[in-house]
XYZ file of C-alpha atoms in Angstrom:
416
model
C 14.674 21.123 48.597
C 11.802 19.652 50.775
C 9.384 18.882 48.106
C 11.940 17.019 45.830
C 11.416 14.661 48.719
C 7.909 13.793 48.084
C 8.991 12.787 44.708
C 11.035 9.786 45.921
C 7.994 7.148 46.646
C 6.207 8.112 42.986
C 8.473 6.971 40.965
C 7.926 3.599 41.791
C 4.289 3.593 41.832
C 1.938 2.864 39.140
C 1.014 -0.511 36.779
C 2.920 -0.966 33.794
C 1.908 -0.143 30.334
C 2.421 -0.976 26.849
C 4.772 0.989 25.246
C 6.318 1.482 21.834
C 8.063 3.960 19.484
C 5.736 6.851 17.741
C 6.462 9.264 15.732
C 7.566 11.961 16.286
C 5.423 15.236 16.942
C 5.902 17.948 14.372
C 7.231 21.040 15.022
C 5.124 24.434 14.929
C 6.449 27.748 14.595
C 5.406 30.178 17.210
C 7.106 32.346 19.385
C 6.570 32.006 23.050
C 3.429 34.638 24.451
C 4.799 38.217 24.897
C 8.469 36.652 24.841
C 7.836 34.457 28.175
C 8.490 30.796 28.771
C 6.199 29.342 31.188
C 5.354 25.857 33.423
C 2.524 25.211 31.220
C 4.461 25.012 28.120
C 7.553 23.368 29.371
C 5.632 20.443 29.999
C 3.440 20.183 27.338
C 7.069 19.854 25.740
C 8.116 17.209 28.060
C 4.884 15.539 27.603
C 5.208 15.491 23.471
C 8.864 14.242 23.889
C 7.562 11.417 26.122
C 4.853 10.022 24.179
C 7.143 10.215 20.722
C 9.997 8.562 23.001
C 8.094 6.128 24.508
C 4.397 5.983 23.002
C 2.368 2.852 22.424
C 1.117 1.746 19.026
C -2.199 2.701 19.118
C -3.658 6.194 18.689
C -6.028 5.927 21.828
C -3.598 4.927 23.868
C -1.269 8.288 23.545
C -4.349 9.909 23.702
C -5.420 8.614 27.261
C -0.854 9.325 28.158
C -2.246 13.691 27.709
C -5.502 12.888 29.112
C -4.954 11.341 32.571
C -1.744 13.345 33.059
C -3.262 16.922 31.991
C -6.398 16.070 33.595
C -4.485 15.370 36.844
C -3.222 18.859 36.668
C -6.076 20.632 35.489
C -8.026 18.998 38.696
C -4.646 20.305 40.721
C -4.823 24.161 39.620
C -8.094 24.706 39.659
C -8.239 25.903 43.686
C -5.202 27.402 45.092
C -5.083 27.767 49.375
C -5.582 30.729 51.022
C -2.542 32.321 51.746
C 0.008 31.144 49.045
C 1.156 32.380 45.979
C -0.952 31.602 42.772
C 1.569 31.396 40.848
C 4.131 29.361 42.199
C 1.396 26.913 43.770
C -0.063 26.284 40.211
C 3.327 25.766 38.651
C 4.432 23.713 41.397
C 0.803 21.062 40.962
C 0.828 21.201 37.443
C 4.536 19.839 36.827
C 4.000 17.387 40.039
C 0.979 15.934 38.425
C 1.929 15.448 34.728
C 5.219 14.061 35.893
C 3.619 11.242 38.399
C 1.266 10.633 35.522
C 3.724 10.274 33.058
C 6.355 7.837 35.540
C 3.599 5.389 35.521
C 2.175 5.906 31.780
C 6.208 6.215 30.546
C 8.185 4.374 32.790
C 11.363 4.144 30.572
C 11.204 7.965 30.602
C 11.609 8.171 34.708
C 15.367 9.921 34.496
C 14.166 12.662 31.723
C 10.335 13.582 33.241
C 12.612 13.464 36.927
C 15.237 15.885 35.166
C 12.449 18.324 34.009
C 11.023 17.962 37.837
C 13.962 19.217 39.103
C 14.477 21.983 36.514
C 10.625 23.030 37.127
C 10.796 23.323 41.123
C 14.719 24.375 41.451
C 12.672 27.541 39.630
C 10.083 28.088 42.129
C 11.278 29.448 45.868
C 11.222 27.047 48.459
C 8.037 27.197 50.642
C 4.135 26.008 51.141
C 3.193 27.728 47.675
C 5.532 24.884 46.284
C 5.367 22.555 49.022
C 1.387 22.083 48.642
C 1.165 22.856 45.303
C 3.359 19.672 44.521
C 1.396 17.444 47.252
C -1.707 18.219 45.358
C -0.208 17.201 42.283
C 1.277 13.903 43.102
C -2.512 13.061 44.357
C -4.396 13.907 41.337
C -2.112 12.225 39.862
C -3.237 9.090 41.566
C -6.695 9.684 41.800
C -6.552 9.971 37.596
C -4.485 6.748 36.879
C -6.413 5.153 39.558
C -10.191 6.157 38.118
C -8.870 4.812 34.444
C -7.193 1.593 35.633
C -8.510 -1.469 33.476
C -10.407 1.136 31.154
C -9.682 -1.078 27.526
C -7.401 1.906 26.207
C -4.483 0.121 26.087
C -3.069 -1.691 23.187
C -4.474 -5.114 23.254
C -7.831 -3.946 24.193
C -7.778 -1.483 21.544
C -7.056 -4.092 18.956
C -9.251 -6.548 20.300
C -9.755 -9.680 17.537
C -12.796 -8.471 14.928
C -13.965 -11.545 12.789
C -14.149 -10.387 9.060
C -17.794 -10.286 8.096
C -18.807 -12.381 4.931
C -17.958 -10.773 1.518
C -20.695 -8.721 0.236
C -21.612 -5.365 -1.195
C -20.939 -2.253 1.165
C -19.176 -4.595 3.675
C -15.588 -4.064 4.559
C -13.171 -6.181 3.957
C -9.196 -6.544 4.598
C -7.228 -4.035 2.415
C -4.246 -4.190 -0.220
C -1.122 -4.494 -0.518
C -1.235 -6.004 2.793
C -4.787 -7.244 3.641
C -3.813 -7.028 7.547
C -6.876 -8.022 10.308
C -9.089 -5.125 11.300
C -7.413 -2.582 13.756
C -8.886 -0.356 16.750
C -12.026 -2.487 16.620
C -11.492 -2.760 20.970
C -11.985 0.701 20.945
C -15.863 0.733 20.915
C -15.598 -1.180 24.086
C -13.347 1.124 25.906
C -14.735 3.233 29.190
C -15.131 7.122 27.780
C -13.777 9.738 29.877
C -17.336 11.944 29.336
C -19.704 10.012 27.118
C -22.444 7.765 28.701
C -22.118 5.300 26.305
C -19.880 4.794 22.598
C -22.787 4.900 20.615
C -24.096 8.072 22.623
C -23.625 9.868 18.957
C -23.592 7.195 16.638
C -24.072 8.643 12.875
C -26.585 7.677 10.654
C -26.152 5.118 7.626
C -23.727 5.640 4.897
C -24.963 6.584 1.784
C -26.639 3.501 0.304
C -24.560 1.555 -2.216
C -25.774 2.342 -5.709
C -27.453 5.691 -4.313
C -26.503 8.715 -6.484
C -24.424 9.970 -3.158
C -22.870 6.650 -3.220
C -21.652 6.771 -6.734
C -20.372 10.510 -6.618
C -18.030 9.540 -3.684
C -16.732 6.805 -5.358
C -16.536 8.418 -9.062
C -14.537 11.498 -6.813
C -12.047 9.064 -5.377
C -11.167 7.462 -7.982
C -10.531 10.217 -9.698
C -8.568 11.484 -7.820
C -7.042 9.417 -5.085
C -5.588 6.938 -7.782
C -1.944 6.515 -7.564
C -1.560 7.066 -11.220
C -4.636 10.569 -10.805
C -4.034 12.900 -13.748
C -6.391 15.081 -12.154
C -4.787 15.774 -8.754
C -2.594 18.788 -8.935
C 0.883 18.679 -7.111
C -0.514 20.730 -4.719
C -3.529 18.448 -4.328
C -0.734 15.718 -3.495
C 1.192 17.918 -1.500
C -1.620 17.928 1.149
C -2.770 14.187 1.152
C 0.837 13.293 2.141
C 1.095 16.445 4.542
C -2.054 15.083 6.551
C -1.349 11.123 6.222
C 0.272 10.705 9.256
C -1.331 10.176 12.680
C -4.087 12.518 13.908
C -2.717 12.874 17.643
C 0.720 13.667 16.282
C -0.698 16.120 13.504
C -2.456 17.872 15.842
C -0.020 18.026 19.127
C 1.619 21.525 16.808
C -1.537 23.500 16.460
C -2.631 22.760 20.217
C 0.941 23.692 21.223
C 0.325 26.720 19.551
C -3.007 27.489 21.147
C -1.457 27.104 24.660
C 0.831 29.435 23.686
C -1.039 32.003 22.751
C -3.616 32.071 25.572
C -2.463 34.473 28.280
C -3.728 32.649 30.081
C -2.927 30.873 34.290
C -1.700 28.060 34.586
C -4.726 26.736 35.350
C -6.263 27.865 32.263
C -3.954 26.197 30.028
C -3.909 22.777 31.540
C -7.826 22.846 31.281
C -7.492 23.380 27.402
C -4.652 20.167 27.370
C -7.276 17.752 29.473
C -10.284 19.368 27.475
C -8.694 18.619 23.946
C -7.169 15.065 24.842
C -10.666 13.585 26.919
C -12.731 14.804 23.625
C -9.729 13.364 21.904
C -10.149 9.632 22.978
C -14.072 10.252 23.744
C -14.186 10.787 20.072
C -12.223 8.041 19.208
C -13.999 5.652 21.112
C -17.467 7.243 19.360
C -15.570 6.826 15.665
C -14.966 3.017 16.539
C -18.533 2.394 17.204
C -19.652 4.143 14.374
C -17.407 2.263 11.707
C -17.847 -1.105 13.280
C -21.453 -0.685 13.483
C -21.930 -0.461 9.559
C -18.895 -2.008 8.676
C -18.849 0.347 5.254
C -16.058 -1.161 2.704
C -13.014 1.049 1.692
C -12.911 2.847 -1.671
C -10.330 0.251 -3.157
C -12.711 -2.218 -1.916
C -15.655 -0.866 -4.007
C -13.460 0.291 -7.247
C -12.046 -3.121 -7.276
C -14.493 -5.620 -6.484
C -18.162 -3.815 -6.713
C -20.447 -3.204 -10.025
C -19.807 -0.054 -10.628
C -17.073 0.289 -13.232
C -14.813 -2.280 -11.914
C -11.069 -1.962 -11.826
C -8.944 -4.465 -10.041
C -6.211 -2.844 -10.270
C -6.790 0.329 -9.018
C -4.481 1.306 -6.191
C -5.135 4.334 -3.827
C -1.959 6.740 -3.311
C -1.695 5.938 0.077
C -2.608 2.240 1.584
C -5.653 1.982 3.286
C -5.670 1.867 6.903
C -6.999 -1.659 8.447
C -10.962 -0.650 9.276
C -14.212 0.399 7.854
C -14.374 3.763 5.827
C -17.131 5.396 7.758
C -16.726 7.502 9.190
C -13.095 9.034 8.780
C -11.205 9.004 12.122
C -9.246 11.552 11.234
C -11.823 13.829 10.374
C -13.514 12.721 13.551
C -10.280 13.893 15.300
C -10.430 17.267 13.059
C -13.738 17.451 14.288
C -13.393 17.242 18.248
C -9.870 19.662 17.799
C -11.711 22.443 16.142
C -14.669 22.570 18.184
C -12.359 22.194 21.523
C -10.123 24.967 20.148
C -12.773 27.408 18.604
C -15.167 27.300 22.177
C -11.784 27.848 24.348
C -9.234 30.232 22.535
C -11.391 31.647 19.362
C -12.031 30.483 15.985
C -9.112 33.336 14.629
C -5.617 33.548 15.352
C -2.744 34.757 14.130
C -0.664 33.132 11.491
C 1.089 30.010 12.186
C 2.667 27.604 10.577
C 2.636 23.821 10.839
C 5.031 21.030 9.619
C 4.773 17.165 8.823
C 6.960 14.150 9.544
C 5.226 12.889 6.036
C 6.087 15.544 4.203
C 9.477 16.709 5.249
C 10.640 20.690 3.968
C 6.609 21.264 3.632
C 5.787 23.841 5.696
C 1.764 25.084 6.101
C 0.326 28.745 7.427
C -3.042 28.123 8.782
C -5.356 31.781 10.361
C -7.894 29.656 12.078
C -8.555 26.049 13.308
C -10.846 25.152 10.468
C -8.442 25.465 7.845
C -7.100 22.369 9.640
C -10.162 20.477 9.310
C -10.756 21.021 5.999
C -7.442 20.038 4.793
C -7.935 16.808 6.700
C -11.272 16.418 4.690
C -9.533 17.418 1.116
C -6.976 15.118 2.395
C -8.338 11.445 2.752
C -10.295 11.840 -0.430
C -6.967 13.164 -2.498
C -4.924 10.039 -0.770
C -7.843 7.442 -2.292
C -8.691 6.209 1.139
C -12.321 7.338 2.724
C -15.238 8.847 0.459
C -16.476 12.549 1.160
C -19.304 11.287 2.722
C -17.182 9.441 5.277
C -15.494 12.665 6.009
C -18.059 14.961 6.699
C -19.526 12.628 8.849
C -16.405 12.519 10.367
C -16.409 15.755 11.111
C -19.339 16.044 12.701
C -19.222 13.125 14.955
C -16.089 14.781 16.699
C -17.843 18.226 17.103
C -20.556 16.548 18.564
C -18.672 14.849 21.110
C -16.222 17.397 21.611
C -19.385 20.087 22.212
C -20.343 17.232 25.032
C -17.169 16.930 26.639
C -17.176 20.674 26.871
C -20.805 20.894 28.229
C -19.556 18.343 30.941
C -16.340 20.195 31.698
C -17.221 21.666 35.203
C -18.157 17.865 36.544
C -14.899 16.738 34.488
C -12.398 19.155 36.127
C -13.772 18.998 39.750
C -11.258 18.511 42.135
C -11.208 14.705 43.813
């Protein structure tokens, strides 16, 4: 087949990143659109495999993987020559562009993403639909790696060194058990797909320490995100440890799900991948400035140390991640997926259900995309690890940067 020959050069081509294990992305039930497999779907597969094969450590990082590779082939589908098939043309670009991506993102994943190549065109019929359709591809693919090259996503930039402020009321400090440096503090320095700047929508001040806001988010979490809560119901539990793991793992299910549902081209579907992933590391680029700009401490912080009540030995359910409280970053996620997913496929759908590689056997039906997002809210407070006020601002700084990204979308996707 002619075009498998254009594959030959890529596969060598590309820097070398920093990769690691992740976990693995849960499964979601759904069966395929009106019975029917499709391109679209096949990689979003191959992608999800790669980056829980061959991920990096950092959150951002797997982010950027579905970002520069989906935003490749959106940039690919969009315009199809006269006189070729739509079809085949769009199937053809979209594989060739995720896998280039993905050779130089995941190189220890050349044989499978060259596998699923073959398996992808072997389906189409030879000819220029294919032909051009995977010579697009393989240059948005460059053009997209090339436009991102030294952007600070990648794991040492993301945990770039952040000195520990001096001990003090409302300032953050290192965490128990393990009281490990500060984490994803590089992040805030990192080139945005979208936004002009990180602290484009920077959030307002936490709620001042000793404020009545201050002291009802603190009296609520330890409550009931103690270890030892009497007041958290099993079912309360249930969702703290259903929602503890990653946010770009969490989520890869329910997006899954909405690119299976759209009837949607091709086109159409890689648009919603790039869409949700830029907003995806846009927002957590935005969350880093916001936290390391008020450095707000961590409820165990405050319950242990502080004047209100103090209890030093009051331990959360789940350890505290390594950086400020404020504001959430998975809410912030939550935030930017639900306003990506309600402005492209609708804020209703039909039931679906989502599992968790924290919660193993736990299976969740969700109707909408905001049931998502406030289960991530319910979820941080419940596991003794951000305050409600962190949270909803969260939540908000993702929709806000999300509802950017999307405003931006028609500069975003033009072809290069």
């Amino acid at each position: 087949m002619n075009s498998l020959t254009i594959r030959t050069a890529m596969v060598a081509v590309g820097t070398t990143a920093l990769l690691a294990t992740a976990v693995a992305a849960p499964p979601v039930s759904a069966a395929p659109a009106e019975g029917r497999s499709s391109v679209a779907l096949d990689w979003y597969d191959t992608t999800a495999a790669t980056v829980a094969a061959a991920g990096a450590p950092t959150p951002v990082t797997n982010s950027r993987t579905w970002a520069i590779s989906w935003l490749a082939a959106a940039r690919a589908t969009r315009a199809v020559p006269h006189g070729v098939n739509h079809r085949e043309y769009q199937d053809a670009a979209l594989a060739s562009a995720v896998h280039d991506a993905l050779v130089v993102l995941a190189p220890a994943r050349t044989e499978q993403l060259n596998a699923a190549l073959h398996e992808t065109l072997d389906g189409i019929p030879d000819g220029a639909a294919e032909d051009r359709g995977v010579a697009e591809g393989s240059r948005q693919a460059r053009l997209a790696l090339a436009s991102r090259e030294g952007d600070g996503l990648d794991p040492a930039s993301s945990n770039a060194p952040f000195p520990v402020p001096p001990a003090a009321p409302g300032v953050w400090q290192p965490t128990p058990p393990s009281y490990s440096p500060a984490i994803q503090y590089g992040n805030r320095l990192a080139k945005p797909f979208v936004l002009r700047s990180a602290d484009q929508f920077r959030l307002g001040p936490p709620p001042a320490v000793g404020s009545d806001r201050y002291k009802a988010d603190l009296a609520e979490v330890r409550a009931y995100g103690a270890v030892d809560s009497t007041k958290r119901t099993a079912c309360q539990t249930e969702t703290a440890t259903f929602w503890v793991g990653p946010s770009p793992t969490m989520w890869t299910g329910p997006l899954r799900v909405a690119v299976d549902r759209a009837p949607q081209s091709a086109a159409k579907r890689a648009e919603l991948v790039a869409l949700f992933h830029v907003a995806a590391v846009d927002t957590q680029i935005a969350t880093s400035d916001s936290k390391y700009h008020y450095q707000s401490w961590r409820p165990v912080t405050a319950i242990r140390t502080g004047d209100i009540d103090q209890d030093p030995t009051w331990t959360p359910l789940h350890a505290t991640p390594a950086h400020p409280d404020y504001p959430s970053g998975h809410n912030t996620f939550a935030g930017a997926g639900e306003q990506v997913l309600n402005t492209l496929v609708g804020r209703h759908i039909a039931p679906y259900e989502v599992t968790s590689p924290t919660a193993p056997g736990v299976t969740r039906t969700y109707t909408d995309w905001h049931g998502l997002t406030a289960d991530n809210v319910e979820a941080r407070i419940l596991s003794g690890i951000h305050t409600r006020s962190a949270d909803e601002a969260g939540v908000k700084l993702g929709a806000d940067v999300a509802g950017y990204v999307l405003n931006h979308a028609d500069e975003l996707l033009r072809r290069l």
